[in-house]
Coordinates of C-alpha atoms in Angstrom, one line a residue:
X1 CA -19.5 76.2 26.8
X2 CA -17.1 79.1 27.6
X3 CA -19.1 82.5 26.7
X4 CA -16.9 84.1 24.1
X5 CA -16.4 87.4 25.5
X6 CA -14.7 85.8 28.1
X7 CA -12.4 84.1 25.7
X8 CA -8.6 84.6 25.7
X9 CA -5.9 84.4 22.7
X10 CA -5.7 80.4 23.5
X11 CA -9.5 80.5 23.2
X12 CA -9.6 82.0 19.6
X13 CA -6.4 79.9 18.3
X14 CA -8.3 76.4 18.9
X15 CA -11.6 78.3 17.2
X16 CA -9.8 78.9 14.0
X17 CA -8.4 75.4 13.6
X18 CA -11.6 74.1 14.8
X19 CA -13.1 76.3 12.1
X20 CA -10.3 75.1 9.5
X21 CA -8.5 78.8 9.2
X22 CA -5.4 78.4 10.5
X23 CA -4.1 80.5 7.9
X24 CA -5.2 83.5 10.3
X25 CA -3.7 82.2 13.6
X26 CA -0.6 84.7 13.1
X27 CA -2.6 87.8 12.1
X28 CA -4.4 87.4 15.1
X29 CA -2.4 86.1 17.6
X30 CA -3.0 88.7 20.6
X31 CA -6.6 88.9 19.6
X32 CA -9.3 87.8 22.6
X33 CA -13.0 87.0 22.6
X34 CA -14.0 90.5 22.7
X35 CA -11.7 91.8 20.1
X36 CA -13.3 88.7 17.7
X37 CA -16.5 89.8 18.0
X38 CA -15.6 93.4 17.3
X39 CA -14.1 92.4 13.5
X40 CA -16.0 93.9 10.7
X41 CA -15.1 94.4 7.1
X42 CA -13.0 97.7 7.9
X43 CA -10.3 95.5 9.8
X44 CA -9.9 93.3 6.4
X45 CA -8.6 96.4 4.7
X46 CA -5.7 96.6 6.3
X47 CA -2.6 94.9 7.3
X48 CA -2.1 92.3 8.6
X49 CA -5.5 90.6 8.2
X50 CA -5.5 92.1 4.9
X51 CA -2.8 90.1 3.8
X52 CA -3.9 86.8 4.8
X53 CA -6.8 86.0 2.4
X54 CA -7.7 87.0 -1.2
X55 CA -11.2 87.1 -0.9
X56 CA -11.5 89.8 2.0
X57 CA -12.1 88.0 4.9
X58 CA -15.5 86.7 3.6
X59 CA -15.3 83.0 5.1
X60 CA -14.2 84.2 8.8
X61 CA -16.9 87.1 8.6
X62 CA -19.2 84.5 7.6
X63 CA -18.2 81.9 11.0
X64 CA -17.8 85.6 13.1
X65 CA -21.5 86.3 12.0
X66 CA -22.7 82.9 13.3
X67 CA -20.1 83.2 16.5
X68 CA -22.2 86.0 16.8
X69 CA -25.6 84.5 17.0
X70 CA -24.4 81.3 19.0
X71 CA -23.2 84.4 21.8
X72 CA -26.2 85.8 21.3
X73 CA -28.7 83.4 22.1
X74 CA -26.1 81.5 25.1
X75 CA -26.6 85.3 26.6
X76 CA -30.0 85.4 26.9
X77 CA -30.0 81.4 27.8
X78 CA -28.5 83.0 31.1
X79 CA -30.4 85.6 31.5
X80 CA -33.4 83.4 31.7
X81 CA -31.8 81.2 34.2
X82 CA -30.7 84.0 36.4
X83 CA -34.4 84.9 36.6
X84 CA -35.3 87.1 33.8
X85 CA -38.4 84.6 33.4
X86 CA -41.1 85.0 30.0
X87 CA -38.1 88.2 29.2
X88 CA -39.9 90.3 32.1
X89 CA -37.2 92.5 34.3
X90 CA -35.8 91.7 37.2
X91 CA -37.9 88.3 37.2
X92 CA -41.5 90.0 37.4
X93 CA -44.5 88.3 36.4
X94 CA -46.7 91.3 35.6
X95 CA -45.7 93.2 32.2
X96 CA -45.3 96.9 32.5
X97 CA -48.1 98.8 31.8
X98 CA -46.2 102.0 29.6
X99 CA -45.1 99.5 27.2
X100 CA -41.6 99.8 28.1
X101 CA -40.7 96.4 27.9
X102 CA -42.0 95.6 24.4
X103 CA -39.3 98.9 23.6
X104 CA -36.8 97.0 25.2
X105 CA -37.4 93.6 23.9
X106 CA -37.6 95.2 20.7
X107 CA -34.0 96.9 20.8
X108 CA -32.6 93.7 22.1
X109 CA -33.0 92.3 18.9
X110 CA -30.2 91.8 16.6
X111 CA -30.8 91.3 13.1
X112 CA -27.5 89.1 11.8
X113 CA -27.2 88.5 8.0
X114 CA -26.9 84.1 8.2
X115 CA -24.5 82.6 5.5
X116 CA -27.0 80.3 4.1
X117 CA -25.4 76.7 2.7
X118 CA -25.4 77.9 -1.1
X119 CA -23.3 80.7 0.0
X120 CA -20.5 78.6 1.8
X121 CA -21.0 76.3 -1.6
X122 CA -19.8 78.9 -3.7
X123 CA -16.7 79.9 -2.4
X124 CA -15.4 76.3 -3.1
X125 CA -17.6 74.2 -5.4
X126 CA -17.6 70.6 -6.0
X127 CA -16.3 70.5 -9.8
X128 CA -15.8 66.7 -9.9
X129 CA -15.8 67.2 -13.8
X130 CA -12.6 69.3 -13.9
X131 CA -11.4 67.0 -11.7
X132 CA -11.2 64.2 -13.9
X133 CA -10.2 66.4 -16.8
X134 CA -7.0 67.0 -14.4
X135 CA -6.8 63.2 -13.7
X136 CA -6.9 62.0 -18.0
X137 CA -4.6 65.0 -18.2
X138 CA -1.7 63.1 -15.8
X139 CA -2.9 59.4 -17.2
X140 CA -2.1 60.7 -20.7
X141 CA 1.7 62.2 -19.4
X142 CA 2.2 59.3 -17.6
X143 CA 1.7 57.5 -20.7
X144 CA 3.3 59.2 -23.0
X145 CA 6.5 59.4 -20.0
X146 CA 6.8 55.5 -20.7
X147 CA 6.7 55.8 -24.4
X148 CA 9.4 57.9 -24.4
X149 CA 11.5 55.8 -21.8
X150 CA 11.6 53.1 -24.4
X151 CA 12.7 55.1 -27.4
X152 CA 15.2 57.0 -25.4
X153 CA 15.9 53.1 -24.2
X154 CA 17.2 52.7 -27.8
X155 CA 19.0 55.4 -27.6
X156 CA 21.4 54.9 -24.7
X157 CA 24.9 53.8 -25.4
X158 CA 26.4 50.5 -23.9
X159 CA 28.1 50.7 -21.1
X160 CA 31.4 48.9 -22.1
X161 CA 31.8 52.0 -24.5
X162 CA 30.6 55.2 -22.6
X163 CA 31.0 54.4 -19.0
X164 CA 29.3 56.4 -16.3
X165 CA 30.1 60.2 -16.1
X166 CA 31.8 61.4 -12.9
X167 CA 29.9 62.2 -9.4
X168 CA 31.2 63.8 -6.7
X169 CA 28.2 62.0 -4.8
X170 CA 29.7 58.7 -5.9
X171 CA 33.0 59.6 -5.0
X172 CA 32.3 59.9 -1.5
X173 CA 30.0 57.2 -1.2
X174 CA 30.3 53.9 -2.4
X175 CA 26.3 51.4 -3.7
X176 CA 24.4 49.9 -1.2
X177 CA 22.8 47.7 -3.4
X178 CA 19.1 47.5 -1.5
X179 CA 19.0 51.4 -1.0
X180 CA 16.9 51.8 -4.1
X181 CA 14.3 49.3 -2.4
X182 CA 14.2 51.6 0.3
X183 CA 13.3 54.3 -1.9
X184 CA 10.7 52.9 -4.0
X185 CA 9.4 51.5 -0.1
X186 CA 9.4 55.0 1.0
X187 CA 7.6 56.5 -1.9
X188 CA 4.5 53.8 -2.1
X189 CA 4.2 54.8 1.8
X190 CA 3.8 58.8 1.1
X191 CA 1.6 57.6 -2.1
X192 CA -0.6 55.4 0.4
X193 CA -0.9 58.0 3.6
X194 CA -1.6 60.8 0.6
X195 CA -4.4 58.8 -0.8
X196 CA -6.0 58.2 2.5
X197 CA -5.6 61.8 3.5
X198 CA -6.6 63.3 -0.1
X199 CA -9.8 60.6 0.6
X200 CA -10.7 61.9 4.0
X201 CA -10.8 66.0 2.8
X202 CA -13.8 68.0 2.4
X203 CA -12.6 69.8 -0.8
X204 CA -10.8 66.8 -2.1
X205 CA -11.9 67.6 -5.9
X206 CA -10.4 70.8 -6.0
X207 CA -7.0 69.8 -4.0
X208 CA -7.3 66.4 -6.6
X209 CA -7.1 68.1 -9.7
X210 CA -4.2 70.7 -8.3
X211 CA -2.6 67.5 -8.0
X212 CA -3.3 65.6 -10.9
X213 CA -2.0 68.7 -12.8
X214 CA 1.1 69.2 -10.9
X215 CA 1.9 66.0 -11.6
X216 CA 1.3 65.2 -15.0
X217 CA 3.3 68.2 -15.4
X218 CA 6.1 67.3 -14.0
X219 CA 6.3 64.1 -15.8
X220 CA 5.4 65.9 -19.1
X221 CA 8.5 68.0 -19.0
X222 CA 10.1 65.2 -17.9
X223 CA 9.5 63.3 -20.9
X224 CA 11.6 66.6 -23.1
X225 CA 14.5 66.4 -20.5
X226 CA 15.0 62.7 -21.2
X227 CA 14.6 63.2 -25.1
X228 CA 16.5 65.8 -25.7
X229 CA 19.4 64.6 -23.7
X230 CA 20.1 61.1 -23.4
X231 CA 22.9 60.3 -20.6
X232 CA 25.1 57.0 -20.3
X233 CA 23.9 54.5 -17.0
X234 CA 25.3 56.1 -13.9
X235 CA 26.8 53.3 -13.0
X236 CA 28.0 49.5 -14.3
X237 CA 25.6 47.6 -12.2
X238 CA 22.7 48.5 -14.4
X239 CA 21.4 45.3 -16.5
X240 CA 19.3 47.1 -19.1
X241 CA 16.9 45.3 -21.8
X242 CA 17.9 44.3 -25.0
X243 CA 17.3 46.5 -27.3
X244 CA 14.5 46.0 -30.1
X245 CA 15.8 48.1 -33.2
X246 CA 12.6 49.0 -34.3
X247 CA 10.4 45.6 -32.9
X248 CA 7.4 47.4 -31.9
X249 CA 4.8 44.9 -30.8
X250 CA 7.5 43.7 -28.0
X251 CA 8.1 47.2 -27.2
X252 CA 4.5 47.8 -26.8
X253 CA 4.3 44.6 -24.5
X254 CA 7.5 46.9 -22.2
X255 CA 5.7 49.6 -22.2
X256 CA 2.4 47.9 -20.4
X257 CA 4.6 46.0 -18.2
X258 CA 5.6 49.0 -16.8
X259 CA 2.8 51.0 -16.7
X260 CA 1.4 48.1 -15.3
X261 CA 4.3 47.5 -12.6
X262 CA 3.7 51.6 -12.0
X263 CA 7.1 52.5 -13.1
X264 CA 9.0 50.6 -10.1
X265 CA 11.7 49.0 -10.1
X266 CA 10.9 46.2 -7.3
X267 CA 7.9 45.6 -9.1
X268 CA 10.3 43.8 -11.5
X269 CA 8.3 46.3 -14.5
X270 CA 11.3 48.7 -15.1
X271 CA 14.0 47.5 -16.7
X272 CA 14.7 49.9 -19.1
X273 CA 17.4 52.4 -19.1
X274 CA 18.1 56.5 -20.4
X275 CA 15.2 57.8 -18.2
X276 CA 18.3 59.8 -16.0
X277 CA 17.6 63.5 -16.1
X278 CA 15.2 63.7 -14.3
X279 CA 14.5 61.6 -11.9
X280 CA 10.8 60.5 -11.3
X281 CA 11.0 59.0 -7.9
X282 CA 12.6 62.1 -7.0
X283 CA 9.3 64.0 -8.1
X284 CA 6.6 61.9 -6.3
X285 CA 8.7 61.9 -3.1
X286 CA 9.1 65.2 -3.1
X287 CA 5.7 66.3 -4.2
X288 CA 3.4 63.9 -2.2
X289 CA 5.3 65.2 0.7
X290 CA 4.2 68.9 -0.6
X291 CA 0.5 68.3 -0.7
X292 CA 0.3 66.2 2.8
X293 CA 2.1 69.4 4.5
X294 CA 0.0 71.7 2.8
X295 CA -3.5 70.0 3.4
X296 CA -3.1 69.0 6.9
X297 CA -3.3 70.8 10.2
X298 CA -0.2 72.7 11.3
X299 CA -0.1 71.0 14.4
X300 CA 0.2 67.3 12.7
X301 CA 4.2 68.3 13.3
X302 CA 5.2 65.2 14.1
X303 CA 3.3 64.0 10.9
X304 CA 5.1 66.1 8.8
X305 CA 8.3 65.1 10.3
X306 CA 7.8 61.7 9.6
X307 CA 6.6 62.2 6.0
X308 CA 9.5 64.6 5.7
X309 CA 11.6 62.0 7.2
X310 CA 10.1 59.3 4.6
X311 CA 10.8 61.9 1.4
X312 CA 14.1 62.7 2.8
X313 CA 15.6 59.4 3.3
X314 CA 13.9 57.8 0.0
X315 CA 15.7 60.6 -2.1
X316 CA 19.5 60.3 -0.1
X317 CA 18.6 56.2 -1.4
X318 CA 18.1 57.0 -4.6
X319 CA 21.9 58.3 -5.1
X320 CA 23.3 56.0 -2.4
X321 CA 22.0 52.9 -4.9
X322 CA 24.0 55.1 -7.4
X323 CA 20.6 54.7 -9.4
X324 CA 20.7 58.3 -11.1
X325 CA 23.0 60.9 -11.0
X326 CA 23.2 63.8 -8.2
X327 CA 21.8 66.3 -10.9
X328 CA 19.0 64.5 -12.0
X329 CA 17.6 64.5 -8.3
X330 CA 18.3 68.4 -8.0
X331 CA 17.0 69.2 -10.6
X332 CA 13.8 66.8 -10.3
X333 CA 13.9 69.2 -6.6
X334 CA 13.9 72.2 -8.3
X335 CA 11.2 71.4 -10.6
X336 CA 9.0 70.4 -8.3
X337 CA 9.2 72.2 -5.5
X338 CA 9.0 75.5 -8.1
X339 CA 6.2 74.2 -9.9
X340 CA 4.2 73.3 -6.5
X341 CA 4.6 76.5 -5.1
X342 CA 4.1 79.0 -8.1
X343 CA 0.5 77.0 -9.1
X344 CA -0.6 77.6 -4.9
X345 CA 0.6 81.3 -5.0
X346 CA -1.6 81.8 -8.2
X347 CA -4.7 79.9 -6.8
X348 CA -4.8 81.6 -3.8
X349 CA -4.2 85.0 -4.6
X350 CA -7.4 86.5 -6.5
X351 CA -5.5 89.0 -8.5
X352 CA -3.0 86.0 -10.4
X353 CA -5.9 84.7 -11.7
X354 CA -6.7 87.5 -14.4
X355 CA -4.8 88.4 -17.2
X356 CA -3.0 91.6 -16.8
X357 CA 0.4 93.0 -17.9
X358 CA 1.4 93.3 -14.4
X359 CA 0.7 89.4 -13.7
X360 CA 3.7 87.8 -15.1
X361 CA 2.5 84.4 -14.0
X362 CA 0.1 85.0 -16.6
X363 CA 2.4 84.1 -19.6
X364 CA 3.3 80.1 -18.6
X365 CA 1.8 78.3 -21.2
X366 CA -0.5 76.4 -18.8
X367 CA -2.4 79.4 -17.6
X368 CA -5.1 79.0 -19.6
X369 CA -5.3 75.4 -18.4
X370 CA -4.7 77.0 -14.7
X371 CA -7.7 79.5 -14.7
X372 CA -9.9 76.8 -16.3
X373 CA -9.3 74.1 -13.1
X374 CA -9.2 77.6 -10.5
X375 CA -12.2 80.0 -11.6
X376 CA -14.5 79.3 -9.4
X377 CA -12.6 78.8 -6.2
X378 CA -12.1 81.8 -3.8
X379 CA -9.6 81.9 -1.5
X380 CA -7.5 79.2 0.4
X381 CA -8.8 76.4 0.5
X382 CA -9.4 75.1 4.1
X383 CA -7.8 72.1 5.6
X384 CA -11.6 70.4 6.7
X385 CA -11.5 66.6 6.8
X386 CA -15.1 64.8 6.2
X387 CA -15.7 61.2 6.1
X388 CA -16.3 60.3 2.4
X389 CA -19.4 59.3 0.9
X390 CA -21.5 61.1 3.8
X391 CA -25.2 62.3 3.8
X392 CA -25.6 66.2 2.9
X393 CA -27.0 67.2 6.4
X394 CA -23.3 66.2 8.3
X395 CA -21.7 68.2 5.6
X396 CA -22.9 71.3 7.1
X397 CA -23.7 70.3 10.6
X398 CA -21.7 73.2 12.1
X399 CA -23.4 75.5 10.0
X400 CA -26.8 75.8 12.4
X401 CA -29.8 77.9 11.3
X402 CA -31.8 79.8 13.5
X403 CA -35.0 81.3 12.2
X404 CA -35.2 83.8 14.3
X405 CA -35.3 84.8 18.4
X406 CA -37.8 84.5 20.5
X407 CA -38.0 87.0 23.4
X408 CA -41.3 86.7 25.3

C-alpha cells in the first residue's frame, strides 16, 4: 500500500470516492497526502470545506482519524523491517540502561480518538419504520390519483364537440402512433435499473422514503391539477371508455384494472381519459432519473447519460404520440424537478431543518412531514453500495479497530 504522506492529489481523489465523499473532491482538489493528514476541525470553519457539509466535517474527520492510525502503524511496520527490531535503536539488542528508550517509546505514542460503530450509526440511522410510513403515504396518492382519473373521466367532453386545443408541438410534428410505447418502455427501464440500484445502497431506507415522498407528492398535487381543470383529448385518436354516469361497482372494477395494469397504457389498464395536466409519465421519467444521478458515483457518466438518454427520449415520445399536450409535460418538469431539489437542499443543510423566521422553506405545508422522515440524519448522505441482506460484520468491514499499539 502507498504510504499516505507520499500521496499526491490523484491519490486523495480515489480515497474520497473509495470512502463514499465525493461531495469533497472539489474543495480539495490540490490537496496531497500530507496536507490530508494535517486537517483538523479549524479547517472546517472556513471556506471552502466549510461549505461542503452541514455537519462540520464530522464523517471525513472521523475516516482522517482512522487514515491516521492505518499510517501510523504501516510506519512503524517499516521501521521494524528496516531493522528497528523488539523497537530498540538503530537495531540493538541490549536496552539502554538510562531509560531513554522507554522515554522515547513512550512519546511515540499517539493517542487517536476511534469512531466506534454506534457513532458512524448515528449520523444516518436505519429508520425502516419511517420508511414505510413514506411508502403507505405514496400507495394512498397513488390511489386516490386513479380515483380521481375516473371522475374527472366523466367529466371530459366528447371529442366530436370540443376538439383538441391548439399545439405548437403538434403543428410541427405530426403522431407516430408507437412513440407512446416507447415511452412507457423507457420509463419501466429507469423504474427497473432504480429499483436495483435503490436495492444495492447502504442507506437505502433513508434515500427510500425521500423517494416515496417525492413521489406521492407529485401525484397528490397532480390529482388537484386534473380536478380543478379538466382539458378536452389532445388529439382525435384517443378511444376513451364509456362513461358510467354514476355506475360505481364498474367504476370500482376501472379503477383496479389500472392500478393493477400500474397506470400504463400498454398494459392495456388505462383507458380512461381527462388525466392531461399533468402528465404522470412525465414525472416518473423525470424523477427516477433524479434519484439514480444523485445516488450514484460521479464517475458512472456514461450511466447517467444513458438514463438521461432513456428520460429524455421517453418524454420527446410522449408528445410526439400527441398523447398529452406540450404544457402538461412542462409543467409535470417543473414540478418535479422543483420539488426534487428544494426537499435535498433542506435535508442536507442542518440549519432548513429548524423552524425559524429566516427559513422560508419552513412554511410548505409538508414540513412537518419533512422534519419527521429527516430528524435524525446528519449530513449528505453518502453514495455506499452494500449487498443487501448482509451479515453486520461486512457492514463495517472498513471500519478496523485497533485496541491499542504495541511498541516493545
Amino acid at each position: 500500500m502507498k504510504k499516505v504522506a507520499a500521496w499526491l492529489a490523484e491519490d486523495v481523489y480515489d480515497w474520497l470516492i473509495k470512502e463514499g465523499m465525493p461531495e469533497y473532491i472539489d474543495a480539495l482538489r490540490q490537496t496531497d497526502g500530507p496536507a490530508l493528514l494535517r486537517l483538523n476541525e479549524a479547517h472546517f470553519q472556513t471556506p471552502p470545506i466549510s461549505l461542503v457539509s452541514s455537519d462540520g466535517g464530522q464523517q471525513l474527520l472521523e475516516r482522517l482519524e482512522t487514515l491516521r492510525i492505518e499510517n501510523h502503524i504501516e510506519a512503524h511496520k517499516n521501521g521494524h523491517a528496516n531493522g528497528h527490531a523488539g523497537g530498540l535503536p538503530n537495531g540493538t539488542s541490549k536496552p539502554q540502561r538510562n531509560g531513554t528508550m522507554g522515554m522515547k517509546a513512550r512519546m511515540e505514542m499517539v493517542h487517536i480518538p476511534i469512531p466506534t460503530v454506534e457513532t458512524m450509526r448515528t449520523a444516518f440511522p436505519v429508520e425502516w419504520g419511517k420508511t414505510g410510513i413514506a411508502f403507505l403515504y405514496a400507495v394512498v396518492c397513488f390511489v386516490a390519483t386513479t380515483v380521481v382519473i375516473s371522475v374527472v373521466h366523466e367529466r371530459v367532453p366528447a371529442k366530436e364537440h370540443t376538439p383538441p386545443l391548439p399545439d405548437k408541438f403538434f403543428d410541427l410534428f405530426d403522431r407516430v402512433e408507437w412513440a407512446f410505447s416507447i415511452c412507457e418502455i423507457n420509463g419501466m427501464l429507469l423504474v427497473g435499473l432504480w429499483l436495483i440500484q435503490w436495492i444495492l445502497l447502504k442507506h437505502r431506507s433513508i434515500i427510500g422514503r425521500r423517494f416515496f415522498f417525492i413521489v406521492g407528492t407529485l401525484y397528490m398535487y397532480r390529482c388537484i391539477t386534473m380536478y380543478i381543470t379538466t382539458l378536452p383529448v389532445p388529439g382525435m385518436h384517443f378511444k376513451c371508455s364509456p362513461k358510467l354516469l354514476g355506475n360505481w361497482e364498474v367504476q370500482m372494477r376501472r379503477i383496479m384494472k389500472m392500478i393493477a395494469g400500474g397506470g400504463l397504457s400498454i398494459t392495456g389498464s388505462h383507458t380512461m381519459c381527462g388525466d392531461y395536466l399533468y402528465s404522470g409519465h412525465t414525472v416518473m421519467l423525470t424523477l427516477t432519473y433524479l434519484f439514480i444521478k444523485e445516488y450514484s458515483p460521479k464517475r458512472f457518466w456514461w450511466y447517467h447519460w444513458f438514463c438521461w438518454s432513456l428520460s429524455a427520449v421517453g418524454i420527446f415520445c410522449i408528445l410526439l404520440a400527441h398523447d398529452h399536450y406540450t404544457v402538461d409535460v412542462v409543467v409535470a418538469y417543473f414540478i418535479t424537478t422543483r420539488l426534487f431539489w428544494w426537499y435535498h437542499t433542506m435535508a442536507n443543510q442542518q440549519s432548513l431543518k429548524e423552524t425559524s423566521q429566516s427559513n422560508l422553506f419552513s412554511r410548505v405545508w409538508w414540513y412537518r412531514l419533512f422534519q419527521y422522515f429527516e430528524e435524525n440524519v446528519s449530513g449528505t448522505v453518502p453514495r455506499n453500495y452494500q449487498l443487501p441482506l448482509s451479515l453486520r460484520s461486512l457492514h463495517w468491514s472498513r471500519g478496523v479497530k485497533y485496541s491499542k499499539l504495541d511498541i516493545q
